[in-house]
Short mmCIF file of C-alpha atoms and ligand atoms in Angstrom, two decimals:
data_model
loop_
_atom_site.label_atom_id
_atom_site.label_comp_id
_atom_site.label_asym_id
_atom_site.label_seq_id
_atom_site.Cartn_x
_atom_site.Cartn_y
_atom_site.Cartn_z
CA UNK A 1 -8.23 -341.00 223.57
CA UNK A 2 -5.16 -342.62 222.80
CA UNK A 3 -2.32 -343.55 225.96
CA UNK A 4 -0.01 -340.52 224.83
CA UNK A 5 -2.69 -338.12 225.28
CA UNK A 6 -3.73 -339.46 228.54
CA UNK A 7 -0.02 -339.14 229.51
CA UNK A 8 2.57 -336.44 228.34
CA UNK A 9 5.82 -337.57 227.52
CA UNK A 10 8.71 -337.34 229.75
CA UNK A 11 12.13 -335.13 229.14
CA UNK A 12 14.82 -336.08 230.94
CA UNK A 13 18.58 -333.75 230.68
CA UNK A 14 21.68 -335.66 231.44
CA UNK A 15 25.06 -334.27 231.51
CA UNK A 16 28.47 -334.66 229.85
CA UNK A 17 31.21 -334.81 231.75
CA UNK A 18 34.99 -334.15 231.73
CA UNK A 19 37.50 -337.16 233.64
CA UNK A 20 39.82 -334.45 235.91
CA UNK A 21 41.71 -337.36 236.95
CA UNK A 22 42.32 -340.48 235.25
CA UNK A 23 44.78 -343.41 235.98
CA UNK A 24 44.46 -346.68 233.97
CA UNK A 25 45.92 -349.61 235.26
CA UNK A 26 46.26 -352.65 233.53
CA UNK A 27 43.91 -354.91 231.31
CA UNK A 28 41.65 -357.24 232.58
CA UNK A 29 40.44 -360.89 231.57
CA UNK A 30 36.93 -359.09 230.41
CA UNK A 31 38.82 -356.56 227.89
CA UNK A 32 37.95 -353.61 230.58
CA UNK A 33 41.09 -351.17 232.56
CA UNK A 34 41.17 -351.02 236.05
CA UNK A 35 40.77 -347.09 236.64
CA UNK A 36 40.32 -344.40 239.02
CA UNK A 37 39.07 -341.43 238.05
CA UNK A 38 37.56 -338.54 239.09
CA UNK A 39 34.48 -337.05 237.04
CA UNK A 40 33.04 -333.63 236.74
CA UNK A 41 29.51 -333.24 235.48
CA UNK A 42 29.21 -330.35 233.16
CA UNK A 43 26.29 -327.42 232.10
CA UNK A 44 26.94 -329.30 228.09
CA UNK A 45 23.07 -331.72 227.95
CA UNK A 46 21.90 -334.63 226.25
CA UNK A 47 17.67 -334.31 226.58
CA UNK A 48 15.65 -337.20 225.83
CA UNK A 49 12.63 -337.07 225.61
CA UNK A 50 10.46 -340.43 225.87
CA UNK A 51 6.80 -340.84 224.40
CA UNK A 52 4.62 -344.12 224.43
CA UNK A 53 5.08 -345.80 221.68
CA UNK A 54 4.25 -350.09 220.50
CA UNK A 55 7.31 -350.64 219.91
CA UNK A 56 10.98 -349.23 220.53
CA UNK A 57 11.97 -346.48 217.41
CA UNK A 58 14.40 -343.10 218.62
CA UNK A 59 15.65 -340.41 216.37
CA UNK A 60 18.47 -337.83 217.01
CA UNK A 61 18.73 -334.28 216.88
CA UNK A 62 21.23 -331.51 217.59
CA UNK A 63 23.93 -329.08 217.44
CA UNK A 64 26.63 -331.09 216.82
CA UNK A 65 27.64 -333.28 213.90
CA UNK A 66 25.80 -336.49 213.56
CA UNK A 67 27.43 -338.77 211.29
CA UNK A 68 27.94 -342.28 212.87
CA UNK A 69 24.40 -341.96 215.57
CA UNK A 70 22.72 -344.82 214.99
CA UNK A 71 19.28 -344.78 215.42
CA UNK A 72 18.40 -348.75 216.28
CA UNK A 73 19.11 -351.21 218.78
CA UNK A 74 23.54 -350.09 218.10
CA UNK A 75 22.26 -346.96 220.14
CA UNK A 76 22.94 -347.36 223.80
CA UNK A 77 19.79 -345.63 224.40
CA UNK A 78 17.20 -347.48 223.04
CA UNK A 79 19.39 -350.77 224.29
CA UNK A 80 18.67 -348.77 227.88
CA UNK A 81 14.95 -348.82 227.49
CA UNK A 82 14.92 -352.39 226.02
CA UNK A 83 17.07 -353.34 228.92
CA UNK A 84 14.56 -351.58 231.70
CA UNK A 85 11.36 -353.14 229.89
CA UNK A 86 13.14 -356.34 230.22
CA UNK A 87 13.93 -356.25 233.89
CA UNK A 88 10.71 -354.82 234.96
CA UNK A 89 8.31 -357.09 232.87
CA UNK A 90 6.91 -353.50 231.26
CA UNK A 91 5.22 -355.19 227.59
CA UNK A 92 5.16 -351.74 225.92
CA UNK A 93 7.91 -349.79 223.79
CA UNK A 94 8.52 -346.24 223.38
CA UNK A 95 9.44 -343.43 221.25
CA UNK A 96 13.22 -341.40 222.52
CA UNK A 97 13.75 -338.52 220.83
CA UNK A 98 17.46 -338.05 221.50
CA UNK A 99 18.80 -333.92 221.32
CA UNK A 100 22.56 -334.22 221.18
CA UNK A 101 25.06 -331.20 222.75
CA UNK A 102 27.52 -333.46 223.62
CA UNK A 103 29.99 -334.25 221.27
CA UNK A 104 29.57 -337.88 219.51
CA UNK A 105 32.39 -340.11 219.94
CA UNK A 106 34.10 -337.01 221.54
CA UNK A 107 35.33 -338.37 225.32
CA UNK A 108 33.06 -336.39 227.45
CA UNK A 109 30.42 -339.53 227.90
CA UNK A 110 27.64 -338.60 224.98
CA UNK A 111 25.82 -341.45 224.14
CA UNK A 112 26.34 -342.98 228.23
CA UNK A 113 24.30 -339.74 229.15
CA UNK A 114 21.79 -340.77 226.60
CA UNK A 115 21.49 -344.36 228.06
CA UNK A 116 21.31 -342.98 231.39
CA UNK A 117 18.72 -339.67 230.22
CA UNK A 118 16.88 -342.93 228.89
CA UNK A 119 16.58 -345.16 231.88
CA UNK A 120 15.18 -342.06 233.92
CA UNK A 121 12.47 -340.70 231.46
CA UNK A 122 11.81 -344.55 230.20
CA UNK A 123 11.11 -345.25 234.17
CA UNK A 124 9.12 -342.46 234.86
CA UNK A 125 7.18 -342.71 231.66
CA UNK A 126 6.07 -346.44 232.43
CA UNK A 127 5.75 -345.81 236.31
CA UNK A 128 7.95 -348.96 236.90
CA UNK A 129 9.54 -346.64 239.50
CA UNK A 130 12.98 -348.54 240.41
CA UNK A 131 15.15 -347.94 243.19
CA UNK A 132 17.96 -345.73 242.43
CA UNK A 133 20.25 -348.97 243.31
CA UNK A 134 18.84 -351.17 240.87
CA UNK A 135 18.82 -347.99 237.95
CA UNK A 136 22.63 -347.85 238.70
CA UNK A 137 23.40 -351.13 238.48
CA UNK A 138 21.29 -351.08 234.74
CA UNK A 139 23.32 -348.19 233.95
CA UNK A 140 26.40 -350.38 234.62
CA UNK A 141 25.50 -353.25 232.27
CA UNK A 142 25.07 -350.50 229.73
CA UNK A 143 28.58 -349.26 229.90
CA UNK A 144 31.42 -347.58 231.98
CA UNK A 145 30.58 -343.77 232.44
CA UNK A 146 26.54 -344.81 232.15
CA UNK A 147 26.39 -344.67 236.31
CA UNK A 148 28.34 -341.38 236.15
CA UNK A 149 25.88 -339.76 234.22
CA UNK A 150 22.66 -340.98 236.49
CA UNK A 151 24.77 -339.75 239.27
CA UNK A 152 26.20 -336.26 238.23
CA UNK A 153 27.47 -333.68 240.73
CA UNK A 154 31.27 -334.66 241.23
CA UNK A 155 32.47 -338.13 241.95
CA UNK A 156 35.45 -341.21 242.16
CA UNK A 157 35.13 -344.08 240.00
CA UNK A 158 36.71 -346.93 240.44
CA UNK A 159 36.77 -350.06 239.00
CA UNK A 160 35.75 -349.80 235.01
CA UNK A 161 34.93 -346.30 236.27
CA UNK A 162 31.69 -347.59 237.02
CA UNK A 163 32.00 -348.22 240.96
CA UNK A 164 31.01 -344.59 242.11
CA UNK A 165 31.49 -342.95 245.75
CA UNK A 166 30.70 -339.14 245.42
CA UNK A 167 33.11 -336.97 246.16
CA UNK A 168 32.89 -333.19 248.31
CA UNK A 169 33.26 -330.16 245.81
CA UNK A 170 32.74 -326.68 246.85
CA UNK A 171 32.12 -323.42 244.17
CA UNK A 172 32.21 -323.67 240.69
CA UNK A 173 34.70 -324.88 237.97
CA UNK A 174 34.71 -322.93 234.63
CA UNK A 175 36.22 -324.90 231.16
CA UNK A 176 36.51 -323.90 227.67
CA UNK A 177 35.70 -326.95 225.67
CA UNK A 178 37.23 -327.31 221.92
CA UNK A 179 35.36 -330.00 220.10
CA UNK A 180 36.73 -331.93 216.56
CA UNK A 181 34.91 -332.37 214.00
CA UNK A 182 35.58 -336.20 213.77
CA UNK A 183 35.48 -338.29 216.85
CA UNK A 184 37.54 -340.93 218.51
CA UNK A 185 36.86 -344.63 219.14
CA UNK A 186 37.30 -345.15 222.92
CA UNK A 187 38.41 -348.92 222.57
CA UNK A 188 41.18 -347.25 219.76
CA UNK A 189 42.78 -345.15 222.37
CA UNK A 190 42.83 -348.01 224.87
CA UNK A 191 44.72 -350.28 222.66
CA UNK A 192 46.98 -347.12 221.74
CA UNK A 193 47.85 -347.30 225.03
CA UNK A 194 48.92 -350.38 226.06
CA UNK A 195 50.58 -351.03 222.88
CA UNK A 196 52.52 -347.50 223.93
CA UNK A 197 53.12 -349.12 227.59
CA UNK A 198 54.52 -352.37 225.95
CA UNK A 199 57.22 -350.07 223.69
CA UNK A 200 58.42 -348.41 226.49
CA UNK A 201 57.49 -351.22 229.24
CA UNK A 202 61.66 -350.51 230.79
CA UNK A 203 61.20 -346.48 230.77
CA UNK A 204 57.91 -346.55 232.20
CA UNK A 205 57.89 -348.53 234.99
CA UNK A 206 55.28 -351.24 236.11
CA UNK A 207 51.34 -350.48 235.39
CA UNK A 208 50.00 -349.38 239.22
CA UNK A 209 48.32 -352.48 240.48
CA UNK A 210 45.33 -350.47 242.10
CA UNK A 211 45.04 -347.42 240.64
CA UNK A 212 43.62 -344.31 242.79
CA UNK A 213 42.65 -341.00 242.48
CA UNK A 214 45.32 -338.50 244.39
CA UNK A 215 44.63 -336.89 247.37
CA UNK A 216 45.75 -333.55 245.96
CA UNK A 217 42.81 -333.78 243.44
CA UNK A 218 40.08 -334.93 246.16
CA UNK A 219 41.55 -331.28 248.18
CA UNK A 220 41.21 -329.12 245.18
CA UNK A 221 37.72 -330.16 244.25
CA UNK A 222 36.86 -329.42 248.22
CA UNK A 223 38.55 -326.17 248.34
CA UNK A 224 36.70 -325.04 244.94
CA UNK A 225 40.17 -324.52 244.19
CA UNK A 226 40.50 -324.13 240.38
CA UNK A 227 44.47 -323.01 240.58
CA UNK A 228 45.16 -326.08 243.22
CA UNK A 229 42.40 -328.59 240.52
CA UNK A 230 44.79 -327.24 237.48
CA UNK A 231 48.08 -328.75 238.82
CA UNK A 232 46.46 -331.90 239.62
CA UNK A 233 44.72 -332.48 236.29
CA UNK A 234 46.09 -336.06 234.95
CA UNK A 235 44.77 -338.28 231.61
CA UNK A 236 46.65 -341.57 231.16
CA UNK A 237 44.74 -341.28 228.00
CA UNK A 238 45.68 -338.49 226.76
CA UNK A 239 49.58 -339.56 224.72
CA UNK A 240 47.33 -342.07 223.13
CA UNK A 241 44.90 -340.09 221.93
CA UNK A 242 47.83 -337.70 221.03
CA UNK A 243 49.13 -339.96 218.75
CA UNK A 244 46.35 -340.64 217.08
CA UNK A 245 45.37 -337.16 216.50
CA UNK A 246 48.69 -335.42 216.93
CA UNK A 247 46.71 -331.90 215.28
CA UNK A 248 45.37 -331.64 219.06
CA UNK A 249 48.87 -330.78 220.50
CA UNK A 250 49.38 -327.41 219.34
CA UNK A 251 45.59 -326.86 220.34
CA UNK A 252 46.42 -327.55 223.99
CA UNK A 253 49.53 -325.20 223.84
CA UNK A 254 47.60 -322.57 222.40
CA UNK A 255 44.80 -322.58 224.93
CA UNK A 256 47.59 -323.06 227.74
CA UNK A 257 49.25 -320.16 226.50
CA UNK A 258 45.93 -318.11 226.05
CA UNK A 259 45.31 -318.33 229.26
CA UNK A 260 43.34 -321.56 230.88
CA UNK A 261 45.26 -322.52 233.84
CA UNK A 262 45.64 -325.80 232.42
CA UNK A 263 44.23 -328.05 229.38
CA UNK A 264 43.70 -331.69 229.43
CA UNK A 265 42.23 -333.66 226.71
CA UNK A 266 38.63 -335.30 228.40
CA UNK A 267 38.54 -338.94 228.68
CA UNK A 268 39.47 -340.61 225.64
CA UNK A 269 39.39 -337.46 223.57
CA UNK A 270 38.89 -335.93 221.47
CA UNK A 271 37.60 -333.46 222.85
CA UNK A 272 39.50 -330.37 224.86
CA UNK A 273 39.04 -329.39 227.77
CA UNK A 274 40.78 -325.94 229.06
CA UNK A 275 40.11 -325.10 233.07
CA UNK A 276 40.25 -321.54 233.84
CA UNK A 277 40.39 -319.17 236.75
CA UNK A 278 36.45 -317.92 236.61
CA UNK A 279 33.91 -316.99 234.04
CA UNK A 280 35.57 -314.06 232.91
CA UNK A 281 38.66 -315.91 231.79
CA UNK A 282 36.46 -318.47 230.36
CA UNK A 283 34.76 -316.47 227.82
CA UNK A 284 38.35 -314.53 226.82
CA UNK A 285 39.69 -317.65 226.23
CA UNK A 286 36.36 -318.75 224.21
CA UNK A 287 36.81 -315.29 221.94
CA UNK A 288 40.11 -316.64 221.22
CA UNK A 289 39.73 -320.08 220.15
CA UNK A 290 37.00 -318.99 218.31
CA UNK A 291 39.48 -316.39 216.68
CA UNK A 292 41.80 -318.48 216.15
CA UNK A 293 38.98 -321.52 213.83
CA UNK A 294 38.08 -323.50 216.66
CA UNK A 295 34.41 -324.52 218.03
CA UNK A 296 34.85 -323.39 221.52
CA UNK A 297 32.64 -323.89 224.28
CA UNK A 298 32.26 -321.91 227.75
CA UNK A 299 30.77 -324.90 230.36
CA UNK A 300 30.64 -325.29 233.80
CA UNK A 301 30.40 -327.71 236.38
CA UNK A 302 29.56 -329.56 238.65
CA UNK A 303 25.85 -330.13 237.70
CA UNK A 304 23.28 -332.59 238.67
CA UNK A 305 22.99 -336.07 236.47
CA UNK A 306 19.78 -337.23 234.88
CA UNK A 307 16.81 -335.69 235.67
CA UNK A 308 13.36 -335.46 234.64
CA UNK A 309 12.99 -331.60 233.29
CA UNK A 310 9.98 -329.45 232.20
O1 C5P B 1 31.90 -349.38 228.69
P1 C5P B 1 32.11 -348.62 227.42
O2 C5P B 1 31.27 -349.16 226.30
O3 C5P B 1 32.01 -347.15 227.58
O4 C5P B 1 33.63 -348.89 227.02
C1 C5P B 1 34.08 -348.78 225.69
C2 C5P B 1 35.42 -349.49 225.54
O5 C5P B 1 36.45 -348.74 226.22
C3 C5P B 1 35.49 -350.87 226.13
O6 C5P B 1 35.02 -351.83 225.22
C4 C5P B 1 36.98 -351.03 226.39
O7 C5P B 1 37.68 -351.35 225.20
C5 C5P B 1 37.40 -349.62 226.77
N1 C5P B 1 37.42 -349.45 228.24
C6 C5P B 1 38.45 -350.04 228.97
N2 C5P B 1 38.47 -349.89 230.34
C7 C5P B 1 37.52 -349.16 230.98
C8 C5P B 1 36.48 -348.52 230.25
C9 C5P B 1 36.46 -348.71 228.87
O8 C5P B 1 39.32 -350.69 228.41
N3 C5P B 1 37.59 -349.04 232.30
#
């Protein structure tokens, strides 16, 4: 009897998520923002599932477009369970089988949920059983929104975005997600961005020193407050990642005027994401991006980070 059939594999789900607030401050020595932002988890999964293997080998699946995943150590998965054999002394590999939902390159934290869906079935597969401390501070070596997606639920990030304190959040928050075809690079949109602050350095005023999430934004997530969340949403990202894909701008207005109470592109884009006053209005405004040529997708959040499923 071989090891795999003396021990099933493991799935583990891990969320996307959508940034409801985001403020960037200025560039650090190490080539990282200072941000604060506030993340919702969202019902759109990465599952990974983890079987024992000699050595470390992953493939991808899903339903979105694939180009660009690659499938050695480039992915930030497998570099997740090469990084957890490493720190626990664990001498075997393993076999991910990645099944993609979340857009690829598409601002809603993809390929960190993978790491993170990683760490948690890699861990439970080997039984080397880590504190959740010591899995979060992995996650952080692995990159920014990595921690986020262990965590889930709703929370502030500070820091890279990596320094997490979760926050209160009452009800549920309904979003129509429009996806692109094509991705965005995240390090791109950063450089779009302060190269945009340097143009207009006199109009806009000083970078904040310490950025932080408004107080409005931590009371609308409390109240379950969609209306109250909408006027708050904010994405210093989001006139970079305009000009580099200026076709999203009359997508926003559309869905605006469709009726989400507000749209927002989601982290670094770019992806769409449209809040709206409950389910209902959700899936009318899903019928009409549709319509109207766009992949449009009804989620919801908040929902719980990685976890072992099945
Ligand atoms: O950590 P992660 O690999 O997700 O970050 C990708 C890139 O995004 C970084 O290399 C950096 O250029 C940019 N970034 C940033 N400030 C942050 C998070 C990411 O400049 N707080």
């Amino acid at each position: 009897m071989t090891l795999a059939e003396i021990f099933p594999s493991v799935r583990v789900r891990a969320p996307g998520k959508i940034n409801v607030f985001l403020q960037v401050g200025g560039l650090d020595d190490d080539g990282y923002h200072e941000l604060a932002t506030a993340f919702q988890a969202v019902s759109l999964y990465e599952d990974v599932v983890a079987t024992y293997a000699d050595d470390f080998t992953m493939a991808v699946n899903g339903s979105v477009p694939l180009e660009g995943v690659p499938v050695d150590d480039r992915n930030l998965a497998l570099r997740a369970a090469r990084l957890l054999a490493a720190e626990t002394g664990y001498e075997g590999g393993v076999h991910l089988e990645v099944h993609k939902q979340v857009p690829v390159a598409g601002g809603m934290g993809g390929g960190s949920a993978d790491a993170a869906a990683a760490l948690v079935a890699c861990d439970a597969l080997w039984g080397t059983e880590l504190p959740t401390g010591e899995l979060h501070r992995l996650a952080a070596r692995l990159g920014a929104d990595v921690p986020f997606a262990l965590m889930g639920g709703t929370a502030i990030g500070v820091g890279r975005g990596d320094r997490l304190s979760p926050a209160l959040a009452r009800g549920r928050f309904d979003w129509v997600l429009v996806t692109s075809e094509e991705g965005v690079s995240t390090p791109a949109v950063y450089g779009e961005l302060d190269r945009h602050r340097e143009r207009h350095r006199v109009d806009i005023g000083p970078v904040p020193a310490v950025p932080q999430v408004d107080a409005d934004v931590l009371h609308a997530l409390r109240a379950g407050d969609a209306r109250m969340l909408a006027s708050t949403l904010r994405n210093d990202l989001q006139a970079a990642t305009l000009q580099m894909r200026p076709d999203l701008a009359p997508v926003l207005e559309l869905g605006e005027r469709e009726g989400a109470l507000a749209g927002i592109v989601s982290g670094s884009g770019p992806t769409l994401a449209f809040l709206c006053g409950g389910p209902e209005e959700a899936i009318d405004l899903q019928v009409t991006m549709s319509a109207a040529g766009h992949v449009a997708l009804h989620v919801h959040g908040p929902v719980p980070g990685a976890r072992v499923v099945g």
